[in-house]
Coordinates of C-alpha atoms and ligand atoms in Angstrom, one line a residue:
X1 CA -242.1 213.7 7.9
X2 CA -245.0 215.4 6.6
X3 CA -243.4 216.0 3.2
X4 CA -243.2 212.6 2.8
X5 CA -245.4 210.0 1.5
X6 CA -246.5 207.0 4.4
X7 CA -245.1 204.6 1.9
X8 CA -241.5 206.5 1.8
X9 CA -240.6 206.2 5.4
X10 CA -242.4 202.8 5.8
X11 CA -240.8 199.3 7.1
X12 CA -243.1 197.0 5.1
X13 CA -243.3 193.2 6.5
X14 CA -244.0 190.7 4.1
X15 CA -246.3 188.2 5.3
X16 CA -246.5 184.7 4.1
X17 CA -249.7 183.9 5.5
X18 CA -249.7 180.3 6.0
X19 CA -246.9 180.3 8.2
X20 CA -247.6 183.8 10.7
X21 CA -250.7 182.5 12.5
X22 CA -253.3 179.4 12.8
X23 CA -256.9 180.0 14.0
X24 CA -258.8 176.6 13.1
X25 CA -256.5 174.3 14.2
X26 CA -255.8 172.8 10.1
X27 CA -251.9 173.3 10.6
X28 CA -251.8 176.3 8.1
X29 CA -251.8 180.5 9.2
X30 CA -255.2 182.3 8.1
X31 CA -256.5 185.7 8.4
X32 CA -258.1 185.2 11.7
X33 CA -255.3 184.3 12.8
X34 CA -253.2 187.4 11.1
X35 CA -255.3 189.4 12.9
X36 CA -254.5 188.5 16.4
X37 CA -250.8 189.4 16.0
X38 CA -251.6 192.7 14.9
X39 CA -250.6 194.0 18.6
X40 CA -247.3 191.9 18.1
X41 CA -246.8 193.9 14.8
X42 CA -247.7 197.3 16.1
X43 CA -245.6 196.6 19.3
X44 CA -242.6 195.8 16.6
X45 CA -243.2 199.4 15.0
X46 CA -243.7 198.6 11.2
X47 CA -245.9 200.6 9.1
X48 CA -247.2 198.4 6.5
X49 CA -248.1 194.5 5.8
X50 CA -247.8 192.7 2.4
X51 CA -249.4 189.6 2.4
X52 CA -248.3 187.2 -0.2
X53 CA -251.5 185.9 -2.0
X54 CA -254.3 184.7 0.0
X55 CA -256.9 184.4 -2.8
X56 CA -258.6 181.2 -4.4
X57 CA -256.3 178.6 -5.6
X58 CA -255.5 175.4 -6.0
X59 CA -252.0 175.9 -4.5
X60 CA -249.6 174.0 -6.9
X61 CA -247.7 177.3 -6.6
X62 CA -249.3 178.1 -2.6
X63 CA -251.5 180.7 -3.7
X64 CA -249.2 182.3 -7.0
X65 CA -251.5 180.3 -8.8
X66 CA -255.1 182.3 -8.7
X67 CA -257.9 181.0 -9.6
X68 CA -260.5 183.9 -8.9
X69 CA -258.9 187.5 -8.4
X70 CA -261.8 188.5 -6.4
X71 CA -262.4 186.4 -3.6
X72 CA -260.7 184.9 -0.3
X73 CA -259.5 181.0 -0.6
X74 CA -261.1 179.3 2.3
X75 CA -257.6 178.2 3.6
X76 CA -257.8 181.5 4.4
X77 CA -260.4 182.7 5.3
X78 CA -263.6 184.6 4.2
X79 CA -263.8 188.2 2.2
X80 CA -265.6 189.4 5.5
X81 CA -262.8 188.1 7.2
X82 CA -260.6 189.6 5.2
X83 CA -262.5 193.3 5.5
X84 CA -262.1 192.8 9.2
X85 CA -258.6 192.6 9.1
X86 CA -258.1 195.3 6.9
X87 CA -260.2 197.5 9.7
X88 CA -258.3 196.0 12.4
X89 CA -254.9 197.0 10.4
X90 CA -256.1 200.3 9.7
X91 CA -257.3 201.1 13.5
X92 CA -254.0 200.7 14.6
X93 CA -252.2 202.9 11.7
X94 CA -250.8 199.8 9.9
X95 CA -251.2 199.9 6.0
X96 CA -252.1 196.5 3.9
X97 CA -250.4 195.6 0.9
X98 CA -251.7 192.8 -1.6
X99 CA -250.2 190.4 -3.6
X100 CA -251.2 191.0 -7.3
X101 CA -250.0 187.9 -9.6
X102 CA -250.9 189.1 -12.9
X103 CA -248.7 187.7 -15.3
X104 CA -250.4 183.9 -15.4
X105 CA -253.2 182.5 -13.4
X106 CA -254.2 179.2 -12.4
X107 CA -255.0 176.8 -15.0
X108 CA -258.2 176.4 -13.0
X109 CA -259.5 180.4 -13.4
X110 CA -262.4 180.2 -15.3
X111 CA -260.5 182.5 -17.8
X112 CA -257.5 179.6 -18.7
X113 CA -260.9 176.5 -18.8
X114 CA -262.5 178.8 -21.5
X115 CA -259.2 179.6 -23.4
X116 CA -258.5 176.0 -23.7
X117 CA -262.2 175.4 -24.6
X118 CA -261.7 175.6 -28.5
X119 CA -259.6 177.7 -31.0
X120 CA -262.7 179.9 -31.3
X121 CA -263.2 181.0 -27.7
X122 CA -263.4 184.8 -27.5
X123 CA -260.8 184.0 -24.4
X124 CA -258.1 182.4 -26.3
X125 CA -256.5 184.9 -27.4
X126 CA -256.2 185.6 -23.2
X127 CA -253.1 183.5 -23.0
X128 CA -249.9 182.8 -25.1
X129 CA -250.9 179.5 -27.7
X130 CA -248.6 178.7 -30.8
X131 CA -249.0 176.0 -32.9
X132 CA -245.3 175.1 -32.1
X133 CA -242.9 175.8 -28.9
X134 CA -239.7 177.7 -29.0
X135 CA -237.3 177.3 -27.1
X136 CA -237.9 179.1 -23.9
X137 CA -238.0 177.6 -20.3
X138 CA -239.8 177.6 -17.4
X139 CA -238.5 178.9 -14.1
X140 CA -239.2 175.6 -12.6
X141 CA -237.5 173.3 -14.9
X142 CA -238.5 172.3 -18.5
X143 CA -240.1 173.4 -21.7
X144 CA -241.8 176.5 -20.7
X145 CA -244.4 175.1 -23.0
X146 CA -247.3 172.5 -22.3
X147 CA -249.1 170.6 -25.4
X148 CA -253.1 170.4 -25.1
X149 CA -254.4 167.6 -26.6
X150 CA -257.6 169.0 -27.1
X151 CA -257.3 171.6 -29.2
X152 CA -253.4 170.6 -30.7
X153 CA -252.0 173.5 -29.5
X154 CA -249.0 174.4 -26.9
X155 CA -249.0 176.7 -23.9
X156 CA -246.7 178.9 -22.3
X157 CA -246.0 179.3 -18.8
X158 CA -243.0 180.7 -17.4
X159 CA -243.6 178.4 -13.8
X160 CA -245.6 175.3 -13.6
X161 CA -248.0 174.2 -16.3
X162 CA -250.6 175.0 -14.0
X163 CA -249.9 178.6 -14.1
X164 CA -250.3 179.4 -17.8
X165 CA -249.3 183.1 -18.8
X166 CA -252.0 185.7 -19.9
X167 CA -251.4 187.4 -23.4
X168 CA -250.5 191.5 -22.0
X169 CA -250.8 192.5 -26.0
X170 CA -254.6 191.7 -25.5
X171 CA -256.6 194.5 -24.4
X172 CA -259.6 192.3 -22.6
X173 CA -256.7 191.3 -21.0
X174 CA -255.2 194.6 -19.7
X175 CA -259.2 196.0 -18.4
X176 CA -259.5 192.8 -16.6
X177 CA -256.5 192.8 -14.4
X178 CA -256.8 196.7 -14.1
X179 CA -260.3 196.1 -12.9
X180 CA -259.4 193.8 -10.4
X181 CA -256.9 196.3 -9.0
X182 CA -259.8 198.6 -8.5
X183 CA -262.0 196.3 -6.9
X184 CA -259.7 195.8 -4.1
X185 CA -258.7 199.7 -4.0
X186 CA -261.8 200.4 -3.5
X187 CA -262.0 198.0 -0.8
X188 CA -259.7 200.1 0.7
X189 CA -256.1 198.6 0.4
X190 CA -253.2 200.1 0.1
X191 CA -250.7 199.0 -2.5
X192 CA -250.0 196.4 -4.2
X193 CA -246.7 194.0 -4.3
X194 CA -246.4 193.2 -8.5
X195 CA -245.7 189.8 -8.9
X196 CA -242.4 189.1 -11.7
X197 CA -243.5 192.6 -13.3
X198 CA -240.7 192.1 -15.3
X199 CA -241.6 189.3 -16.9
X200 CA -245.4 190.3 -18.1
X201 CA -245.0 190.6 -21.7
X202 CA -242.6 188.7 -24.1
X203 CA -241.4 188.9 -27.8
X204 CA -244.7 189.6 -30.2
X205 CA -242.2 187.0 -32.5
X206 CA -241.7 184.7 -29.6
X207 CA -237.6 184.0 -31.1
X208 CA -235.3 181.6 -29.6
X209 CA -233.5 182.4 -26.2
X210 CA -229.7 182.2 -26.9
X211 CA -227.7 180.1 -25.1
X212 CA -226.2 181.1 -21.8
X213 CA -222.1 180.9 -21.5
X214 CA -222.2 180.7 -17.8
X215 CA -224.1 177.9 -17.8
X216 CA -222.8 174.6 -15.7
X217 CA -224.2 171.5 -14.5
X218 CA -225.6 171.7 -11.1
X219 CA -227.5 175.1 -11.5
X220 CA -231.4 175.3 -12.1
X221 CA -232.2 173.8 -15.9
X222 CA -234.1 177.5 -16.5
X223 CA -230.4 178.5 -16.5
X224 CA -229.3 177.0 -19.8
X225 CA -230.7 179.9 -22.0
X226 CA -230.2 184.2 -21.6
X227 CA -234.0 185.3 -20.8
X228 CA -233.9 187.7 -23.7
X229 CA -236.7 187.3 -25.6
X230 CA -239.2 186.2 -22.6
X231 CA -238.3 188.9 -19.8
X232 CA -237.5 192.6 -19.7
X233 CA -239.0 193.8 -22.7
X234 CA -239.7 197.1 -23.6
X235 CA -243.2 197.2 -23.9
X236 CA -243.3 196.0 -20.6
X237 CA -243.0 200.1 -18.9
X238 CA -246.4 200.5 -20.8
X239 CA -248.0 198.3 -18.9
X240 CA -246.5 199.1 -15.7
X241 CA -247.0 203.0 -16.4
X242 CA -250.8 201.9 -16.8
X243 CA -250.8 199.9 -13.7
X244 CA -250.1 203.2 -11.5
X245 CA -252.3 205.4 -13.4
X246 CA -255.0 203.1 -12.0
X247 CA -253.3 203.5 -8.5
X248 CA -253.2 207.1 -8.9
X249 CA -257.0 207.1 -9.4
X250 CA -257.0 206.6 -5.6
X251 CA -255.4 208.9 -3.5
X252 CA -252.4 207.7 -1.3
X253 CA -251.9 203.7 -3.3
X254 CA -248.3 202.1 -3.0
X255 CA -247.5 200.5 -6.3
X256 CA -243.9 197.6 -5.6
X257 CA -242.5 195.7 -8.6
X258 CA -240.9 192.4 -7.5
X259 CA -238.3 192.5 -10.3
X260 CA -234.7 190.3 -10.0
X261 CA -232.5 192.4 -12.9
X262 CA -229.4 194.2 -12.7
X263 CA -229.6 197.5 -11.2
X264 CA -229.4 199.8 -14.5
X265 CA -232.2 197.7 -15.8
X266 CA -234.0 197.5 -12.5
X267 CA -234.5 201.4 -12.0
X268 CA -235.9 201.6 -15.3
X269 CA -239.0 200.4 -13.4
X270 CA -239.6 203.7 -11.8
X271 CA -240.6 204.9 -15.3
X272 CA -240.3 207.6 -17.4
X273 CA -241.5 210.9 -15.0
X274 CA -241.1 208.2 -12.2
X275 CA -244.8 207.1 -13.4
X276 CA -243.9 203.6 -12.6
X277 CA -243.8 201.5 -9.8
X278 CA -242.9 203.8 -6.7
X279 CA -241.2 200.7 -5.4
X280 CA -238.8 198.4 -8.4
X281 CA -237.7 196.0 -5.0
X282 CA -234.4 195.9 -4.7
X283 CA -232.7 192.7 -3.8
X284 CA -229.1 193.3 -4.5
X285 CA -228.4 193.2 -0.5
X286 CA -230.2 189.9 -0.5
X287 CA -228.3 188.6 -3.6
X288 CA -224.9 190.2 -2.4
X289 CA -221.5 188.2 -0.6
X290 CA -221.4 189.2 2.5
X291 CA -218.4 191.4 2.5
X292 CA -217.5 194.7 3.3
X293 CA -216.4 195.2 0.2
X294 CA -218.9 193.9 -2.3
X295 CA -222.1 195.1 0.2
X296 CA -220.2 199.0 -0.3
X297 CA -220.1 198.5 -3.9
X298 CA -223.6 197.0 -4.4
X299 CA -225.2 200.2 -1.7
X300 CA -223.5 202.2 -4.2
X301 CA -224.1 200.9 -7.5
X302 CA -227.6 201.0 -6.3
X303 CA -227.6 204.4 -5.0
X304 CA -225.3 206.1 -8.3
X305 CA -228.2 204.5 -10.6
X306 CA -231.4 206.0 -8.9
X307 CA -232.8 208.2 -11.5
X308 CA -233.5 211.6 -9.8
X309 CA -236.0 212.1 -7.4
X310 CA -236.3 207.9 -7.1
X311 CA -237.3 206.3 -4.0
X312 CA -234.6 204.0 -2.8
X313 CA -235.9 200.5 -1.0
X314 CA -233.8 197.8 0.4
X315 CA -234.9 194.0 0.9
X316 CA -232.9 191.3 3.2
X317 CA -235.5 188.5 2.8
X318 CA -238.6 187.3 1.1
X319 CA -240.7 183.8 0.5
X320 CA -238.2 182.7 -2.4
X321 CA -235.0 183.6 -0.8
X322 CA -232.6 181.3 1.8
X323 CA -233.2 183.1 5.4
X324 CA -230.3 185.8 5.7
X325 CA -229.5 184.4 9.2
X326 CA -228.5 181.4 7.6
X327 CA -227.2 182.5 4.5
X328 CA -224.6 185.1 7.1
X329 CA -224.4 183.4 10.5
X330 CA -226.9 183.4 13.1
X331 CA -224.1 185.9 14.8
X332 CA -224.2 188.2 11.9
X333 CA -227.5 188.7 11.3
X334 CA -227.9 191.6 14.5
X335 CA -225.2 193.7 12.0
X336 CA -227.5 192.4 9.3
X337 CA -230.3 194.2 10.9
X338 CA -228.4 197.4 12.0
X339 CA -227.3 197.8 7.9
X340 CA -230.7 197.7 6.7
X341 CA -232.0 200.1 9.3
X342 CA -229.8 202.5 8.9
X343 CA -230.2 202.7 5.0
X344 CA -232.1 205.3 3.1
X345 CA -235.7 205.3 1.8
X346 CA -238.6 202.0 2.5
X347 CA -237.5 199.3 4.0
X348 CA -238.7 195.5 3.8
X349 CA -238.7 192.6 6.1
X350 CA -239.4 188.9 6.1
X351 CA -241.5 187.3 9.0
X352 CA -239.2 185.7 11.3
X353 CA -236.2 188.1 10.2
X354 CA -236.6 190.0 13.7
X355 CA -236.2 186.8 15.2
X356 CA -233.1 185.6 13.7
X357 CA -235.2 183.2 12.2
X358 CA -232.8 180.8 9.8
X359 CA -233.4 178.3 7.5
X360 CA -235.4 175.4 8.5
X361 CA -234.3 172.0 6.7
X362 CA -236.6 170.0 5.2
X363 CA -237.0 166.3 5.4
X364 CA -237.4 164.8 1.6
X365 CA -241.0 163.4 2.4
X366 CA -241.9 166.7 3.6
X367 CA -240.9 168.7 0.8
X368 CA -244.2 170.8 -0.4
X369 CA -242.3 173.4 -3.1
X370 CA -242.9 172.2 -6.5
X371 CA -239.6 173.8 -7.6
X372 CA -237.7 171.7 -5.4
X373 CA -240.4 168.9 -6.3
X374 CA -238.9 169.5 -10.0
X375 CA -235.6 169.7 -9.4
X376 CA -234.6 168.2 -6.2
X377 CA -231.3 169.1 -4.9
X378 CA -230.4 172.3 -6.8
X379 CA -231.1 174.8 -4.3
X380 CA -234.5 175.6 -5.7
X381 CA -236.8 174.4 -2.9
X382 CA -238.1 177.6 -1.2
X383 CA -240.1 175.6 2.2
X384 CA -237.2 176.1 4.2
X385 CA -237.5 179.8 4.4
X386 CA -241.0 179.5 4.6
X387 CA -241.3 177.5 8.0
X388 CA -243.9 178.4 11.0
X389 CA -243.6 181.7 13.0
X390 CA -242.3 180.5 16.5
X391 CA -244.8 182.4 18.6
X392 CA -243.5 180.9 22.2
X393 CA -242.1 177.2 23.4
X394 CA -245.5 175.6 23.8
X395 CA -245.9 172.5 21.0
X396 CA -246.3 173.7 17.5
X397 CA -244.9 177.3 18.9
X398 CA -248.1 178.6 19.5
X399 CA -248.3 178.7 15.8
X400 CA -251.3 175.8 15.6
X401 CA -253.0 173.9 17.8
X402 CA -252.7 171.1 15.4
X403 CA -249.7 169.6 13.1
X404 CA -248.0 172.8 11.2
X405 CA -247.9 172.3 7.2
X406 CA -244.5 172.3 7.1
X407 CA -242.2 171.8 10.6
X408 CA -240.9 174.3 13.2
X409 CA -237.3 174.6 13.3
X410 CA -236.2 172.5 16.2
X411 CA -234.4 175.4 17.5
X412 CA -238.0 177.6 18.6
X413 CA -238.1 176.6 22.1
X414 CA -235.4 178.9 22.7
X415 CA -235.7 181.4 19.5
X416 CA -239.3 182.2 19.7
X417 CA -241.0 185.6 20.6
X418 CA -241.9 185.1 24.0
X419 CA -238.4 184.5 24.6
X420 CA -236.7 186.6 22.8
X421 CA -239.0 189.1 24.0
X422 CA -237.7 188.6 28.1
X423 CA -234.5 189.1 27.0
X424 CA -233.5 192.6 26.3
X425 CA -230.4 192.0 24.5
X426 CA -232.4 189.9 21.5
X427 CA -232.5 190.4 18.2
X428 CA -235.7 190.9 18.6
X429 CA -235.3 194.1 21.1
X430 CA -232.8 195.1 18.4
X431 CA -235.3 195.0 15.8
X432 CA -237.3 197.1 17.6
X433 CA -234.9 199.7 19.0
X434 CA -233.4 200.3 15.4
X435 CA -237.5 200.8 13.7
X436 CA -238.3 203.3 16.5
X437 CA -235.0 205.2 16.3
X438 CA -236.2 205.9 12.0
X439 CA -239.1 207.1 13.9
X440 CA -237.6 209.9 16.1
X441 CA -234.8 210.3 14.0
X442 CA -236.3 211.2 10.5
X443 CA -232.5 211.8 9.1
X444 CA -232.4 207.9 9.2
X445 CA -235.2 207.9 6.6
X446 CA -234.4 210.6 3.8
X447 CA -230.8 211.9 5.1
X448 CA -228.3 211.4 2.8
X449 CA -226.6 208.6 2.2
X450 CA -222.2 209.9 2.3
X451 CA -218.6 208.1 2.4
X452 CA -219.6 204.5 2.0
X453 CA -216.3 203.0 2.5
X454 CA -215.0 199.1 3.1
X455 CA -212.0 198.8 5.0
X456 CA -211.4 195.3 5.4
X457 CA -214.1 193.9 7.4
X458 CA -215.9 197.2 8.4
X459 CA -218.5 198.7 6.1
X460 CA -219.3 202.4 7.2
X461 CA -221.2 205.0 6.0
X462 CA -222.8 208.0 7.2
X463 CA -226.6 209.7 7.0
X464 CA -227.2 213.8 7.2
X465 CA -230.0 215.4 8.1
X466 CA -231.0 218.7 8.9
X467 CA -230.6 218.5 11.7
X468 CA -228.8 215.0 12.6
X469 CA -225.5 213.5 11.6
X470 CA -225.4 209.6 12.1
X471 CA -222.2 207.7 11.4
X472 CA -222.6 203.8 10.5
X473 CA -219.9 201.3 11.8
X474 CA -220.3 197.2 10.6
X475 CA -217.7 195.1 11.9
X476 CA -218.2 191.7 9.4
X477 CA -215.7 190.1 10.6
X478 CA -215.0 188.0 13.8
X479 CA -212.4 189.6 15.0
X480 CA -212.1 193.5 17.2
X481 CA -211.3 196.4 15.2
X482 CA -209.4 199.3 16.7
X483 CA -210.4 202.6 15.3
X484 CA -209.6 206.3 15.9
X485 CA -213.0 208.7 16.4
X486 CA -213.1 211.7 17.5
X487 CA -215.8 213.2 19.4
X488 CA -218.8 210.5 18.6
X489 CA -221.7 209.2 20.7
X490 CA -223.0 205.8 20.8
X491 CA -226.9 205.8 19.6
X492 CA -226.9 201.9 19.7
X493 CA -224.8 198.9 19.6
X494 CA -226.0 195.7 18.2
X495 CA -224.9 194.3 21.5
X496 CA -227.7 196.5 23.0
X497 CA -225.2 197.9 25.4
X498 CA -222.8 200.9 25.6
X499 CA -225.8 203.4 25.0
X500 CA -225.0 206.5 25.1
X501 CA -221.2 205.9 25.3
X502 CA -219.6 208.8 24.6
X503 CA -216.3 208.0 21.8
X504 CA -213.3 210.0 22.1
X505 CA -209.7 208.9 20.8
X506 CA -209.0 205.3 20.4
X507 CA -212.3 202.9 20.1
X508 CA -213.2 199.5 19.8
X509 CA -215.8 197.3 17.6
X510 CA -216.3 194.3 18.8
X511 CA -216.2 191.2 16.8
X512 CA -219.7 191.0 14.7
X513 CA -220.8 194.3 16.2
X514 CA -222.8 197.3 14.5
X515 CA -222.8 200.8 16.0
X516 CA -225.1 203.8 15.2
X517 CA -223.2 207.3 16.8
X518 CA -224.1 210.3 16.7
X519 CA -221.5 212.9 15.2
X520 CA -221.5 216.3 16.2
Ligands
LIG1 O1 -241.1 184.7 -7.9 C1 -240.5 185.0 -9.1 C2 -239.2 184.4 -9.2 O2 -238.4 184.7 -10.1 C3 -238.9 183.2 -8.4 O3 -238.9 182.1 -9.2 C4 -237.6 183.3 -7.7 O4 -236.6 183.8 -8.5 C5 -237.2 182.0 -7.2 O5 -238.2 181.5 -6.4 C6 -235.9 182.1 -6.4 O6 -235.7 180.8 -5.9 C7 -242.5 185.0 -7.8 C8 -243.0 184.6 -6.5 O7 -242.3 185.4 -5.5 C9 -242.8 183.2 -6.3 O8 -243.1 182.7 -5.0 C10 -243.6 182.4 -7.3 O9 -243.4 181.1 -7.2 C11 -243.3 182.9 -8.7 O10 -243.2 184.4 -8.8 C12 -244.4 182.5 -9.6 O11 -245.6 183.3 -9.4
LIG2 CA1 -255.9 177.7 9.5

């Protein structure tokens, strides 16, 4: 895969680093911590780690509200501690990729406590102030707009009120946050994840959001309105075009846009020449029904929109999103795994995913998320997907020695890695079967993606290579499926057995099963 860059035929696993690993005993994950499981995560076979932030904050948003770009938060360790881990990654071949959050910071960085010093501050022109709100919302329910007494002007903020947006028109602005990506470039990371990089700039006449025709009672307030004047501008690919020419002053940098938009918007995000993000995620699997049907047309869809010579991705699962064991079936999720192995291009995982991890619910005094805080009840509150790694069956899962920040899933006695890990047919084993076979079998990676077809319950597809020819077979459904093949051998069940079974004439997917065989 020489011809390849490391970041094209990378599985990237998103860390959230409170939850993957304890050190000190204070119930929440840390870098010392991190850095212990770095065997675990080699033995797994992924190529890169993107660690959600981990730098000073006060943590109304758990870390997506920074305070200082430029340092570690003591929750999570030091910047030495923090070098370390980055030496430690490297040693063993694994990439790092950081968490950039720059369209608001904290209302703590020293940046927002000048701003909202006086009218005349040379920084308040660094964030969005009117003398009157429009209309738009914040994501987390409410006026996106807070009113500061001091100075009798309003704020916006497309989250919490503690996470004011910065002004992207300003220029101080723009050399700051680009200055901060070199710091840590030169430091030696890898990439960066782009936090809502679709959201970064917003109408330079701030109009009113129109009203949203699909709007009912029971979804998230921040539904009411069409995000058309505060996301997905134009001037937006500017900035995002600048962001990787500052990538592209260091050799080998991995630039990933989180960005939730339709796909034809969505690949604008590669940019014009493909000089924007290398990475636009894209989380149309995670956002898809789970039928053969509407997972064919949303590979496809995806797929027919890449501009030429795009990079496709794939995502199952990340920090904001319900676990995709729970949102498919604990069952399902091993077919789960097998389709997003078997796709084209970089590949992202959750923590937990290649344990079947699911949901974990969360008791109402427990509740830490301030979006369910703000809207209990609506589906908002992201804790439950963001529970402790279940390490093995000892209290607190080997996750802490004292009382985790939010509570294990009472399953992890049995769904834990040291268990999972004796028993060869886990999810786990599957997991790690499927990442190694993208290793020795680079047609996996960058073969072409042909005949994606739904057939009642079974998705198929097939991927050519030089010098391989794989054919994909996704039973979704609970019942067998009879099929026809000629001439076929099995690579790998999801049921981690029948390897090497050779198909000819009449064959038979099991209920919930995924196959990988080979084709002549
Ligand atoms: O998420 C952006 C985003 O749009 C989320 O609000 C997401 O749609 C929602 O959580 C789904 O339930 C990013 C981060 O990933 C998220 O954790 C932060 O809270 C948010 O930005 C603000 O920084
Ligand atoms: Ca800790």
């Amino acid at each position: 895969m020489q011809d390849f860059d490391w970041w094209q035929h990378s599985v990237i696993y998103e860390i959230y680093p409170r939850s993957f690993q304890d050190s000190n005993r204070d119930g929440i994950g840390d870098l010392s911590g991190m850095a212990r499981r770095l065997d675990y995560l080699v033995g797994l076979g992924i190529d890169a780690i993107w660690i959600s932030p981990i730098f000073p904050s006060p943590m109304a948003d758990f870390g997506y509200d920074v305070a200082n770009y430029c340092e570690i938060d003591p929750i999570f360790g030091t910047l030495q501690d923090f070098d370390r881990f980055l030496e430690e990654a490297h040693h063993r071949g694994l990439r790092v990729i950081l968490d950039f959050v720059p369209n608001h910071t904290s209302d703590q960085h020293p940046w927002f406590l000048e701003s909202r010093s006086s009218l005349k501050n040379p920084k308040r022109d660094w964030y969005l102030w009117r003398d009157q709100p429009n209309n738009w919302l914040s994501s987390f329910g409410g006026s996106g707009w807070e009113f500061d007494e001091k100075t009798g002007q309003y704020y916006y903020h497309s989250f919490l009120k503690q996470q004011p947006d910065l002004n992207w028109r300003n220029p101080d602005v723009k050399a700051a946050m680009y200055n901060i990506l070199r710091f840590w470039l030169r430091g030696g990371v890898d990439g960066f994840r782009v936090d809502v990089m679709w959201l970064l700039i917003k109408d330079d006449q701030f109009r009113d959001n129109p009203p949203n025709p699909g709007y009912r009672a029971g979804l998230p307030s921040s539904h009411q309105l069409l995000p058309v004047y505060n996301s997905d501008r134009p001037e937006t690919h500017s900035l995002v075009t600048e962001m990787r020419a500052v990538l592209d002053e260091f050799p080998g940098r991995v630039l990933i846009g989180e960005i939730y938009l339709p796909v034809q918007q969505l690949v604008t995000y590669y940019g014009p020449d493909l000089k924007g993000a290398q990475l636009p995620f894209n989380f149309h699997l995670l956002q898809c029904a789970w039928n053969a049907e509407a997972l064919a047309h949303s590979i496809l869809s995806y797929y027919d929109a890449l501009p030429a010579g795009a990079w496709p991705n794939w995502v199952l699962g990340n920090h904001d999103q319900p676990r995709i064991a729970s949102r498919i079936g604990a069952a399902m999720a091993p077919v789960a795994a097998m389709l997003l192995l078997t796709l084209p291009g970089t590949l992202t995982l959750y923590y937990g995913e290649e344990l079947g991890m699911t949901n974990v619910p969360i008791p109402a005094e427990q509740v830490q998320d301030p979006a369910e805080k703000n809207e209990p009840g609506l589906g908002q509150g992201r804790d439950p997907e963001r529970t402790p790694m279940p390490w093995d069956a000892s209290p607190s899962a080997g996750f802490t020695a004292g009382v985790p920040w939010l509570p294990l899933g009472d399953d992890y006695p049995t769904i834990n890695v040291e268990a999972l890990e004796q028993n060869p047919s886990s999810i786990l084993h599957l997991y790690r079967h499927l990442i190694r076979l993208r290793r020795t079998s680079p047609a996996l990676v960058h073969g072409k993606l042909k005949l994606v077809a739904a057939d009642r319950h079974l998705l198929s597809f097939q991927r050519e290579g030089e010098k391989e020819r794989f054919l994909v077979l996704l039973n979704l459904g609970y019942d067998s499926v009879q099929l026809p093949l000629v001439n076929a051998t099995v690579v790998i069940s999801t049921y981690l057995d029948r390897i090497a079974e050779s198909v000819n004439g009449s064959f038979e997917i099991r209920p919930a099963e995924g196959l990988l065989l080979r084709l002549p």
